[in-house]
XYZ file of C-alpha atoms in Angstrom:
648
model
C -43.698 -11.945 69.636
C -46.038 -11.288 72.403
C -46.406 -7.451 73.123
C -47.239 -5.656 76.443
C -46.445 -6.561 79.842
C -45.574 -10.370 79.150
C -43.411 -10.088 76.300
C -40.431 -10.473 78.711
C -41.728 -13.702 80.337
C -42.851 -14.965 76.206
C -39.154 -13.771 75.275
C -37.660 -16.059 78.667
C -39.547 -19.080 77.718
C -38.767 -19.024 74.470
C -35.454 -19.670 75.366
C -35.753 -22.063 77.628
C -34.847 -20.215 80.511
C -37.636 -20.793 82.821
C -36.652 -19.781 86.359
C -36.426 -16.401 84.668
C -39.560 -16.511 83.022
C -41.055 -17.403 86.554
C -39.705 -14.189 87.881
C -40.581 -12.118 85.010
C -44.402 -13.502 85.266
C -44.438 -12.427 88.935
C -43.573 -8.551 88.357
C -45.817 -8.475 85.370
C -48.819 -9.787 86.875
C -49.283 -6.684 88.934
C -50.433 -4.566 85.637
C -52.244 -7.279 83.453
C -55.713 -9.329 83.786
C -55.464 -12.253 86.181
C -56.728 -14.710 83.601
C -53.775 -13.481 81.871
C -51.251 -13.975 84.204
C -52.635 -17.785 84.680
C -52.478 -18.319 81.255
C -48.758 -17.634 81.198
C -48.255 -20.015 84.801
C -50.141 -22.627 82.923
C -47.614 -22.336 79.779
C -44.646 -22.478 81.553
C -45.648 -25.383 83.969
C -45.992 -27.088 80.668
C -43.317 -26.656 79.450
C -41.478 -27.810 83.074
C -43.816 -31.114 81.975
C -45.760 -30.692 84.691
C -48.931 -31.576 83.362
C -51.023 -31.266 86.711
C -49.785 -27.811 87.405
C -50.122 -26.428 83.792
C -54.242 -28.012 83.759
C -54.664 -26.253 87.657
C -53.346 -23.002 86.188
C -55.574 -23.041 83.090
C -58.920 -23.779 84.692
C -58.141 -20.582 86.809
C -57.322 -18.795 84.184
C -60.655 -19.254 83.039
C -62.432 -18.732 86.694
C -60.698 -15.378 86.092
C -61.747 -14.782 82.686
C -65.566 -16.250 82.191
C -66.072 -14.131 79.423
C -63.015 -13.907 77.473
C -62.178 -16.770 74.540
C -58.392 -16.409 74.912
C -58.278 -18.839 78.273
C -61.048 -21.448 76.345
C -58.672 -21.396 73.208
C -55.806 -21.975 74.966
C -56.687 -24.644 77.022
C -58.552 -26.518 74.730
C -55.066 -26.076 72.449
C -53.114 -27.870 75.822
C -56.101 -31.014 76.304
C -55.319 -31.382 72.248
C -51.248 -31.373 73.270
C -51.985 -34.075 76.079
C -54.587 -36.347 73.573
C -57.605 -35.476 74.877
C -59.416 -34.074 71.805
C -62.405 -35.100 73.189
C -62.667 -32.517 76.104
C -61.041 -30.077 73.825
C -63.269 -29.724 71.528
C -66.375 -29.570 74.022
C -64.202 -26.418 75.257
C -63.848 -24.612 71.839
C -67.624 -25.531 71.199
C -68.404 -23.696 74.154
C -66.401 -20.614 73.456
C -67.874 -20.623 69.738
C -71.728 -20.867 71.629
C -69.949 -17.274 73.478
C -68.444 -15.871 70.563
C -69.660 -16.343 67.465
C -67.776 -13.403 65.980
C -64.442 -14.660 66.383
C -61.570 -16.256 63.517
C -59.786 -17.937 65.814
C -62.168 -20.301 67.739
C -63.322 -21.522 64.289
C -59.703 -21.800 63.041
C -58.871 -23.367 65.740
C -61.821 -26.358 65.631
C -61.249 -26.693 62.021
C -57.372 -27.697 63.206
C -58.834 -30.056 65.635
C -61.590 -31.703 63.421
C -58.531 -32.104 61.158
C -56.940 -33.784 63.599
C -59.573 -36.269 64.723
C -60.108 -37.279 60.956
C -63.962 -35.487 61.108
C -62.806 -33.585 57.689
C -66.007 -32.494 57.171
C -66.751 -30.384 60.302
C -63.262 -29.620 59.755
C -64.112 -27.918 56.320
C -67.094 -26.548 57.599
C -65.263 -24.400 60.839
C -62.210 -23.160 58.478
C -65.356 -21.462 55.787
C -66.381 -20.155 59.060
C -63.401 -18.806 59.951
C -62.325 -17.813 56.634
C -65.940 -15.568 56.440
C -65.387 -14.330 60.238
C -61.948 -12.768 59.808
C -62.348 -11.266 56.138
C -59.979 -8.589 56.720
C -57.612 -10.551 59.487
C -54.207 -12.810 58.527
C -56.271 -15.448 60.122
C -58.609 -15.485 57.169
C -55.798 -16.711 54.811
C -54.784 -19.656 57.073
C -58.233 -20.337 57.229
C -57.936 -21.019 53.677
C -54.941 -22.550 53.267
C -55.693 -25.060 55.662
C -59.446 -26.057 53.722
C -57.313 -26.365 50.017
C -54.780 -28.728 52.400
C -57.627 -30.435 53.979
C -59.256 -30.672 50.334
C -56.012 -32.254 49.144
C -56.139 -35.054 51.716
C -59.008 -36.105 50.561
C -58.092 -36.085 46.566
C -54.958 -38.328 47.690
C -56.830 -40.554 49.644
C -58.611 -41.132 47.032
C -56.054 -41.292 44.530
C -56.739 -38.172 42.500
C -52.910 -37.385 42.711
C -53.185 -34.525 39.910
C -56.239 -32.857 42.219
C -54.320 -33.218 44.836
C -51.494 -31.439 43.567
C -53.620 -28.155 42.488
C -55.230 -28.103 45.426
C -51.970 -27.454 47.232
C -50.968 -25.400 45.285
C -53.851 -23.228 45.799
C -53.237 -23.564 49.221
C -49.574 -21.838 48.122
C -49.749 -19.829 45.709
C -48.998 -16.722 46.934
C -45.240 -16.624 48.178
C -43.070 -19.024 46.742
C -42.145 -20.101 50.398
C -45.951 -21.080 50.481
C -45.713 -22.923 47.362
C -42.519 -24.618 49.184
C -44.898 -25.420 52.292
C -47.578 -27.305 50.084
C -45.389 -29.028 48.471
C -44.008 -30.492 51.789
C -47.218 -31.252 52.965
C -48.289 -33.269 50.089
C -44.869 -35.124 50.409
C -45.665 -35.878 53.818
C -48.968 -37.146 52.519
C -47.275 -39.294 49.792
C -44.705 -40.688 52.349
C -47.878 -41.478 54.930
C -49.186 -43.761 51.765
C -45.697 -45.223 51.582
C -45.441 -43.688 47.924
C -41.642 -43.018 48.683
C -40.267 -41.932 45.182
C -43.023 -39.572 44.749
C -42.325 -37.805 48.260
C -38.579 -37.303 47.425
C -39.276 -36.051 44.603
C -41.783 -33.393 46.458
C -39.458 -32.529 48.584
C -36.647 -32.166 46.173
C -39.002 -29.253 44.522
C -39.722 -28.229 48.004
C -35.862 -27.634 48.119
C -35.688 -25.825 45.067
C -38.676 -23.078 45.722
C -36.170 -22.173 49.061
C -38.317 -24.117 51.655
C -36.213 -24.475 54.673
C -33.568 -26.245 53.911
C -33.534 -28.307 57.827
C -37.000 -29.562 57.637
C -36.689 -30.686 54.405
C -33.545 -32.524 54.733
C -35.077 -33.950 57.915
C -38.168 -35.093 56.223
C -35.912 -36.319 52.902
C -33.709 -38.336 55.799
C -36.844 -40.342 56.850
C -37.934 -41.001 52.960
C -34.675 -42.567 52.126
C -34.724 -44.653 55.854
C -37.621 -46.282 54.495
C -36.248 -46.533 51.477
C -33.672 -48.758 52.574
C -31.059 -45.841 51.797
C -29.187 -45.694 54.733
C -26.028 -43.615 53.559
C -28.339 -41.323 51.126
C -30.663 -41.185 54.972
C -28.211 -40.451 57.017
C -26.086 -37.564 54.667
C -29.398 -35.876 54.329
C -29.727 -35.807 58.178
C -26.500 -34.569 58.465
C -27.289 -31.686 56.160
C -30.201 -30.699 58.019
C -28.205 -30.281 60.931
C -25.289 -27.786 59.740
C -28.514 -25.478 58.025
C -30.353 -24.908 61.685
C -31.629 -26.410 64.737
C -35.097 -27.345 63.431
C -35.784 -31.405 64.300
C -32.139 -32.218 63.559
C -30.765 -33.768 66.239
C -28.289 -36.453 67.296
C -31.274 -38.703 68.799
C -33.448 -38.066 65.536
C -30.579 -39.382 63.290
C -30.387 -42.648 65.659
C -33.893 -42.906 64.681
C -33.094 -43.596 61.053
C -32.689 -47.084 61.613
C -35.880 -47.506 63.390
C -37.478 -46.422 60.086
C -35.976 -48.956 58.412
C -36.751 -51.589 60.240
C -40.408 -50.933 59.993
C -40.521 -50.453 56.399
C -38.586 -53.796 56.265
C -40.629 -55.690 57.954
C -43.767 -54.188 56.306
C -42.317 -55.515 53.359
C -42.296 -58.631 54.262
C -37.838 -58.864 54.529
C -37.442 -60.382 57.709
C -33.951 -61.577 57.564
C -33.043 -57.900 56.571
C -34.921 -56.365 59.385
C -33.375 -58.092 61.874
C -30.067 -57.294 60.685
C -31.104 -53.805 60.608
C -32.947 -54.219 64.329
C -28.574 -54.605 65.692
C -27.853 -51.015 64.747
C -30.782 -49.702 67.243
C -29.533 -48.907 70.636
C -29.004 -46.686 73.519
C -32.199 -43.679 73.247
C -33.583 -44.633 70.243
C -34.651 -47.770 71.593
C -37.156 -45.728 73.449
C -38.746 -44.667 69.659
C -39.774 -48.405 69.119
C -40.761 -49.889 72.909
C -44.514 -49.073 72.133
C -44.770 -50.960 69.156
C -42.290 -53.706 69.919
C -44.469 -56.987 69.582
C -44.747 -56.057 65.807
C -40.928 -56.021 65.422
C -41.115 -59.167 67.306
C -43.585 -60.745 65.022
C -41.478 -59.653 62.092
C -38.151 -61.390 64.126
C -40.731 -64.709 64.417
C -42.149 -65.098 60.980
C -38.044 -64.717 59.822
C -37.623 -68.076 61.794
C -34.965 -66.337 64.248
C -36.513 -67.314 67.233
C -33.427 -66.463 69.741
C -32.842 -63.104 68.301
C -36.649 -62.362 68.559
C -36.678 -63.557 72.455
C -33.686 -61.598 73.029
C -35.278 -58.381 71.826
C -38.098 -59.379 73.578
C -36.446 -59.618 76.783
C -34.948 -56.325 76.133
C -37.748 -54.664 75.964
C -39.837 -56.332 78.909
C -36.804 -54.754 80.731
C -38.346 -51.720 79.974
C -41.761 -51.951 80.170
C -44.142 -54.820 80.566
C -47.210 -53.138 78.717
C -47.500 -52.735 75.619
C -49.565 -51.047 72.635
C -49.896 -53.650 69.812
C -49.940 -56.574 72.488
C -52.786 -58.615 70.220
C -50.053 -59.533 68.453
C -49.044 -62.402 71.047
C -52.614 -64.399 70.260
C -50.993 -64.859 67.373
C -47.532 -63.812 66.540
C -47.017 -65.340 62.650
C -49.834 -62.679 61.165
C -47.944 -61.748 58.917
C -47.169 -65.225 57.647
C -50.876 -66.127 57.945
C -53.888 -65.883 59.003
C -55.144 -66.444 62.368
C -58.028 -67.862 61.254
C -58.752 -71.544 61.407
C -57.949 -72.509 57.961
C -55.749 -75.749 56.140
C -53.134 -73.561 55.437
C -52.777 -72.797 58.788
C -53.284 -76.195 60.066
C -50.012 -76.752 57.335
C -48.322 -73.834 58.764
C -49.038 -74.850 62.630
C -47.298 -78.490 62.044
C -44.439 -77.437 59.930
C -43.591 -74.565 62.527
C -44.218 -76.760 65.776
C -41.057 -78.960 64.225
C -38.856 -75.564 63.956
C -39.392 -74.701 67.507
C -38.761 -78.164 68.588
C -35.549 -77.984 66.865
C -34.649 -74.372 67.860
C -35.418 -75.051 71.563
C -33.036 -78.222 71.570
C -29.642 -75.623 71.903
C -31.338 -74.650 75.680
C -32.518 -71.323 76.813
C -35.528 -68.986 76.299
C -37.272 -72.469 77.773
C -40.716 -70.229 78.774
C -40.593 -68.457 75.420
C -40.954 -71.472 73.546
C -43.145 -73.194 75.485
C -45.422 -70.162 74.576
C -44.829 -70.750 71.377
C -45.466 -73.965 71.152
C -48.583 -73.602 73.699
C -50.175 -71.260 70.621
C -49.410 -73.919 67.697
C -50.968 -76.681 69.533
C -53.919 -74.840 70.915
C -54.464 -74.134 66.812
C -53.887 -78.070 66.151
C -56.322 -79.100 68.772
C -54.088 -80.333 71.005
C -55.592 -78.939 74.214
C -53.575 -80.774 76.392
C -50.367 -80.556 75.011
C -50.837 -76.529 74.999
C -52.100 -76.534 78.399
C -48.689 -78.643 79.263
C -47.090 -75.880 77.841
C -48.652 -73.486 79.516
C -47.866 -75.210 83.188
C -43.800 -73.924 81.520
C -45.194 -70.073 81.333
C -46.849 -70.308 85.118
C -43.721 -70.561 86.095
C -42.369 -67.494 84.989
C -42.222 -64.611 87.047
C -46.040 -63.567 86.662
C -45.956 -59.833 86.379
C -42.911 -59.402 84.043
C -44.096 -62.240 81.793
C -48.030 -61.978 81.892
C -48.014 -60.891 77.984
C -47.355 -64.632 77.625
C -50.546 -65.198 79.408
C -52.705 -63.488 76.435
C -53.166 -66.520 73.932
C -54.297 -68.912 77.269
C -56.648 -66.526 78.132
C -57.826 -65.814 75.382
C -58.633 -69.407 74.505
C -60.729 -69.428 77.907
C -62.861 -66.603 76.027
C -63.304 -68.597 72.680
C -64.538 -71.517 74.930
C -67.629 -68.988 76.148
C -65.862 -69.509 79.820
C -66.909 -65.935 80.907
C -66.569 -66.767 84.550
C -63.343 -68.516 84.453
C -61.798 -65.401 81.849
C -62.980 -62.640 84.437
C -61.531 -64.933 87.249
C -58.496 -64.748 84.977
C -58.146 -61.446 84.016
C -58.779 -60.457 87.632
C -55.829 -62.322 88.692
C -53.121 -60.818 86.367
C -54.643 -57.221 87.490
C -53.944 -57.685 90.597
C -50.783 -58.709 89.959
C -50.182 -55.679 87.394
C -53.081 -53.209 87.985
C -52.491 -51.018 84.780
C -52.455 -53.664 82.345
C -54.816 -52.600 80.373
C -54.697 -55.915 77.645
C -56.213 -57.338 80.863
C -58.834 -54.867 81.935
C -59.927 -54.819 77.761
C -60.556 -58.548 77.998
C -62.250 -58.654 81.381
C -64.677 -56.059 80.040
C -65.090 -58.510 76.886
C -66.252 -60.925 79.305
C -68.674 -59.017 81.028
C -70.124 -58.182 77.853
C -70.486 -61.805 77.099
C -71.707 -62.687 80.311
C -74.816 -60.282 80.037
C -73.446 -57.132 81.572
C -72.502 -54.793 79.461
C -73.010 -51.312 81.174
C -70.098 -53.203 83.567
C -67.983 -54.141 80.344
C -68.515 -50.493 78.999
C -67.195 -49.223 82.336
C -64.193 -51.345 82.159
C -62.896 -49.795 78.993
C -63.733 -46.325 80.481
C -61.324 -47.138 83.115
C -58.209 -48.653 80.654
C -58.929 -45.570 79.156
C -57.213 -43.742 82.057
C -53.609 -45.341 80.743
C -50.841 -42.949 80.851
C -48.872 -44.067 77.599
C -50.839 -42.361 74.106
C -49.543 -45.587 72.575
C -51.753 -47.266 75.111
C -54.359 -45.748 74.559
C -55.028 -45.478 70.787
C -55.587 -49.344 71.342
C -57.726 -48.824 74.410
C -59.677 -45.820 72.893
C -60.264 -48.160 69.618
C -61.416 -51.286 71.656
C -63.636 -49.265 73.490
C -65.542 -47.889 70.094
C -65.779 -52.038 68.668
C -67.208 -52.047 71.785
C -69.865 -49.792 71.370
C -70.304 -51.137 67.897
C -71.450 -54.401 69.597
C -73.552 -52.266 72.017
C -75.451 -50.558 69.123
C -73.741 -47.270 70.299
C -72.611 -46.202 66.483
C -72.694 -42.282 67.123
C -69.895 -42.719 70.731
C -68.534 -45.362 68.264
C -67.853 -43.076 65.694
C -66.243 -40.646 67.743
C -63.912 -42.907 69.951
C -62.439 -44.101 66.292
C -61.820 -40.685 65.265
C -60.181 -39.996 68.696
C -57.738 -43.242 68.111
C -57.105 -41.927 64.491
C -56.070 -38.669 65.669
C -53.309 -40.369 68.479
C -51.986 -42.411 65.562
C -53.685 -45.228 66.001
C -53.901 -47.879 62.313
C -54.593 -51.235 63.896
C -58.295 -52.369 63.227
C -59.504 -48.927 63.446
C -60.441 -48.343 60.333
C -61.878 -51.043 59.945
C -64.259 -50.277 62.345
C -64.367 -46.770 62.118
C -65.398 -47.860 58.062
C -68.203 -50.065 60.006
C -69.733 -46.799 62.298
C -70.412 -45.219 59.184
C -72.415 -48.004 57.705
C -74.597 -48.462 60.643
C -75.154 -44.692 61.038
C -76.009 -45.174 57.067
C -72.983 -43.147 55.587
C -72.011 -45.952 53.224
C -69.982 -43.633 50.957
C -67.923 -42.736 54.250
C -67.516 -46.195 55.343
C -65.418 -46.860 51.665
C -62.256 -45.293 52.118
C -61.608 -46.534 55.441
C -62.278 -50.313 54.789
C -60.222 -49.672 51.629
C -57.041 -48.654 54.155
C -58.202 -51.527 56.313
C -57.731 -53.832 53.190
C -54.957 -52.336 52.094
C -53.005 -52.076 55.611
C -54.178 -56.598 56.135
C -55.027 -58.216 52.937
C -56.302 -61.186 55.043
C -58.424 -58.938 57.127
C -62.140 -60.987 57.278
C -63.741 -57.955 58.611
C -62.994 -55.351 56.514
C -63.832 -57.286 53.361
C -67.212 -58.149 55.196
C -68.144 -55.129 55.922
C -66.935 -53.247 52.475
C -68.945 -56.573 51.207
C -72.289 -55.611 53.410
C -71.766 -51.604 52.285
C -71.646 -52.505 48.785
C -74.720 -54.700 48.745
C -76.774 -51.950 50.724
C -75.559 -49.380 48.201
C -77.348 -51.805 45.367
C -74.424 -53.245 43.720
C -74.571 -57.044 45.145
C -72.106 -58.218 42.095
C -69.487 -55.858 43.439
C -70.324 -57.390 46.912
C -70.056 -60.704 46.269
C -66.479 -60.029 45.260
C -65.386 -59.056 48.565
C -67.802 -61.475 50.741
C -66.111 -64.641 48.360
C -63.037 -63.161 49.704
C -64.203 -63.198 53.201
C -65.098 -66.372 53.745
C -62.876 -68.212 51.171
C -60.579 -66.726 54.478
C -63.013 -68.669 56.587
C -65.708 -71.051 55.336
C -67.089 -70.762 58.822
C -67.699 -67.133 58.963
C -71.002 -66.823 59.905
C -71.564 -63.462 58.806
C -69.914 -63.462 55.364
C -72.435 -66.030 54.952
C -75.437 -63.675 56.420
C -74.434 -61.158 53.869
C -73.679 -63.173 50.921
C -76.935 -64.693 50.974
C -78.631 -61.821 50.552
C -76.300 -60.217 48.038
C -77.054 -63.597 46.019
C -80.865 -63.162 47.042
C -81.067 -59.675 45.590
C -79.377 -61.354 42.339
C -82.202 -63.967 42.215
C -80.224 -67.054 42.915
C -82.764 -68.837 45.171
C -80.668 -72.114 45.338
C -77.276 -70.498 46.026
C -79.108 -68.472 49.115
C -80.469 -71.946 50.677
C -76.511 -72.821 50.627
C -75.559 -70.188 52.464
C -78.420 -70.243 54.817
C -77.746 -73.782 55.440
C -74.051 -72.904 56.552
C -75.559 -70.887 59.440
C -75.582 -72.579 62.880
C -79.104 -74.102 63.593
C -78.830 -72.073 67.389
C -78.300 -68.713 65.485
C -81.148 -69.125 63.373
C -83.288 -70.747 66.439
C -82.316 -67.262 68.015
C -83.689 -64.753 65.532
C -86.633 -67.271 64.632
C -87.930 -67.927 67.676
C -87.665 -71.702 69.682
C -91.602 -71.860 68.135
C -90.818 -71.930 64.440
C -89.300 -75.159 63.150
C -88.420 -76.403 59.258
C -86.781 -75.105 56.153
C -87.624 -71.501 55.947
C -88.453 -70.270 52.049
C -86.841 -67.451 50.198
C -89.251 -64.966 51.875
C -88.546 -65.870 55.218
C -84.893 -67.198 54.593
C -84.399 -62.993 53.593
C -86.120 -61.921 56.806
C -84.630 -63.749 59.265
C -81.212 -62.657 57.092
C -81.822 -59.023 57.750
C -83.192 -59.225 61.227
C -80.296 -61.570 61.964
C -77.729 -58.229 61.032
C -80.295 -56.205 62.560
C -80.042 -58.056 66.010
C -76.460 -58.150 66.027
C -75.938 -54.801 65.540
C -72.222 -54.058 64.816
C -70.556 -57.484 65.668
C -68.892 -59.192 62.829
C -66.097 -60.558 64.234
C -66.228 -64.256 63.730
C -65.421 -65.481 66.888
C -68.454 -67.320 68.143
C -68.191 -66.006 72.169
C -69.466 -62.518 70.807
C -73.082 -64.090 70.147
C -73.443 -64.088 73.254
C -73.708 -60.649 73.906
C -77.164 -60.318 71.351
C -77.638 -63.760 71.788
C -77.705 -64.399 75.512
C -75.542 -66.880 77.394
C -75.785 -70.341 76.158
């Protein structure tokens, strides 16, 4: 409880009741600091969710208060609240730079490093912290937080009996502490979809007298994924009668959103989309960013008219979306995009099940994008462009998502000035879409201009929806990957990782770290990139390329096999595997994978003057300058050569 001359106007919002707090703040503004009293306006416009208001209030607040750390904390604390880690930490740096004395600033970057997956600097500001405020409270959350963060790291790694003592440390002094680590390391274990060990967590949890709400809560959402419906929703129903907590009648409608995305993860299609008919009314809301995976799920379980119908559902709602690289390819989870015979198999055999599902009438746009994207993959141009002619006709801006795989296909061709003339169009049509604006910026790139395509993603970044923008925010760091820009790279992934964001960014944020040479870093992310896609190329390429710089080209060759037994064509799993094979001394098998690169790459890092069979010596240097030139692009798609190659 705040004392003093706002504890009235603390008490007031607290509550909820904020035309009172309003008044109190005006009569106890007259005996308190002005930064103070702006500092209070900014919280409560908050908490009215007006954003622009609260953000006015706090930069006042500290144009009232240049010296004091209180306004710096607690704005930085609402740009954190409102995603923007970025700015927030520049504000706490600069208020450390001030005050180098203070607990709190520290405490409060270590909670934000934590946040933005830097665990590191994270450790580093709670010692700080911990050593600033020796005789303060603060000093003992300080350390909690370090044996939590410390835990993270043993589970991520798998050291699950580490982990375990190192929360416990974190908790040892009240068993209600004890209770709190053992939540978090259930939440940890239920993150890592290790279900049975987070029940039984929280079951202990229970038993040291955590509180009994949360828990229940948390045990609700365990046995949702689970597929334990009745055991879910009894626990829910628990939490409720012991307090308010996050018990509510919305959260228990959530249940079966959980179990629809565990279902589909697992691969039980039919089951998820019997599950998908108990979702309605507000907890639709809980799914509408991540739809098109749920929709992808719906498609791979052949139910092509239930997956339109949710589809339409949710265009109703919105017509952006987060995950909306899912429409290039909608049967990911079947198989691989990549160009493969087992997708050629797939392509044919599903082109006959759409026939047959579109002959009952209906949905006629949605399969003709279907079948557009199966005979694109079979070659048959002009068949998908027929198809395409169906999805023109559609109303443009509530169906351009069914645009994505034709323009797309206008970028694999290297048609940079008919994909910008493209992309352009649709924006104009739907200004914010930023699926759009992310591929127009591709193009640029591609078509020499990359400060212009850098721009681009600066400006999706400016979408509303945090969904949104995990995907923009990661885009934008592959981005800078391809620009050479590892350090911005690095830091745009741990922004997306800190919104939520788990497609493709680690991955990349696995690839940052090798290029900034942090190859022990770049592991554990391209293990959770593998581990999230099995068929991810990328991520075995690049765990391929950090094993054989760390020396271990056996263990490499492993994962590059992998890679391009995906795709024979992959130019850079062949790049790398050649020299994993070179520093093994197999001469012969090198000249085979040197021979599988494209004569115009190898023209491009030779030279147009050098002509003939290059020998091991040379074959190895144009290998390394080849990576070296291309600085973080790996992605097979040929149109991104472009960018270190130059337009063809």
């Amino acid at each position: 409880m705040v004392e003093g001359p706002f504890s009235e106007v603390e008490s007031l919002l607290s509550a909820g009741r904020i035309p009172e707090a309003v008044r109190a703040l005006k009569s106890s503004s007259v005996s308190a600091p002005a930064w103070e009293a702006f500092l209070w306006l900014g919280r409560i416009e908050e908490n009215r969710g007006r954003t622009k208001e609260a953000e006015a209030a706090f930069l006042k607040a500290l144009a009232a208060g240049p010296r004091a750390s209180a306004p710096e904390i607690e704005f930085a604390r609402f740009l954190e609240r409102q995603g923007r880690h970025e700015a927030a930490l520049t504000r706490l740096l600069a208020a450390l730079a001030r005050d180098k004395t203070s607990c709190e600033i520290p405490l409060a970057l270590g909670r934000l490093y934590a946040k933005m997956g830097r665990l590191d600097e994270a450790r580093k500001s709670l010692r700080q912290a911990a050593q600033a405020g020796a005789a303060s409270p603060l000093s003992t959350v300080a350390s909690s937080l370090a044996c939590v963060l410390q835990a993270r790291g043993h589970l991520k790694a798998g050291r699950f009996k580490a982990a375990s003592l190192a929360l416990r440390k974190a908790g040892a002094r009240t068993p209600m502490e004890a209770a709190a680590a053992e939540m978090e390391f259930a939440r940890l274990l239920e993150d890592r979809d290790l279900l049975q060990e987070s029940r039984a967590r929280l079951t202990r949890a229970r038993k040291l007298g955590g509180p009994s709400n949360e828990i229940q809560c948390a045990l609700s959402r365990v046995y949702a994924k689970m597929g334990r419906m009745a055991a879910a929703k009894a626990s829910w129903r628990r939490g409720a009668r012991s307090g308010q907590g996050s018990a509510t009648p919305l959260g228990q409608a959530r249940l079966p959103v959980l179990q629809v995305r565990s279902l589909i993860k697992a691969g039980r299609f039919p089951a998820a989309a019997k599950a998908l008919r108990g979702i309605s009314g507000p907890a639709l809301e809980e799914i509408l960013h991540e739809w098109p995976e749920i929709f992808s799920g719906l498609l791979c379980g052949g139910d092509y008219r239930a997956a339109f119908r949710f589809a339409e559902a949710m265009l109703k709602k919105s017509v952006r979306m987060s995950y909306s690289n899912v429409f290039l390819w909608p049967w990911w989870r079947k198989v691989s995009s990549r160009n493969s015979p087992r997708k050629m198999a797939f392509c044919a055999k599903e082109l006959e099940l759409v026939r047959k599902a579109s002959a009952g009438g209906g949905f006629q746009g949605w399969f003709a994008y279907c079948r557009g994207v199966l005979l694109h993959s079979l070659g048959r141009n002009a068949e998908a462009m027929a198809a395409y002619e169906v999805v023109k006709s559609l109303r443009p801006a509530r169906y351009s998502i069914l645009h994505h795989p034709f323009v797309m296909n206008r970028l694999l061709a290297r048609d940079f000035k008919g994909t910008i003339a493209a992309c352009r169009a649709r924006l104009a049509l739907v200004p914010d879409y930023w699926w759009f604006q992310c591929r127009l910026a591709e193009a640029l790139m591609g078509w020499g201009d990359i400060p212009g395509g850098l721009k681009e993603f600066e400006l999706a970044e400016a979408a509303k929806d945090p969904h949104a923008r995990q995907s923009i925010i990661t885009w934008h760091g592959e981005a800078l990957l391809w620009a050479g820009e590892y350090r911005r790279a690095l830091s745009k992934f741990d922004e997306a990782v800190a919104l939520g964001a788990e497609v493709w960014v680690h991955c990349w944020r696995g690839a940052a770290h090798l290029k900034l040479g942090e190859l022990k870093k770049a592991l554990p992310d391209l293990d959770q990139a593998i581990k999230r896609d099995p068929q991810d190329l990328e991520a075995y390429l690049w765990r391929g390329e950090a094993y054989r710089l760390m020396g271990r080209p056996a263990r490499a060759l492993r994962d590059l096999d992998r890679a391009i037994a995906l795709d024979p064509k992959f130019v850079w799993g062949h790049f790398n595997r050649a020299l994993a094979r070179h520093a093994m001394g197999d001469t012969k098998a090198v000249a085979e994978d040197f021979a599988k690169i494209p004569e115009e790459v190898i023209a491009a890092i030779r030279g147009s003057r050098k002509t003939g069979t290059p020998g091991p010596r040379e074959m190895r240097r144009v290998l390394e300058a080849g990576l070296e030139r291309a600085k973080g692009i790996r992605r097979p798609e040929t149109y991104l050569n472009s960018i270190w190659m130059g337009r063809p």
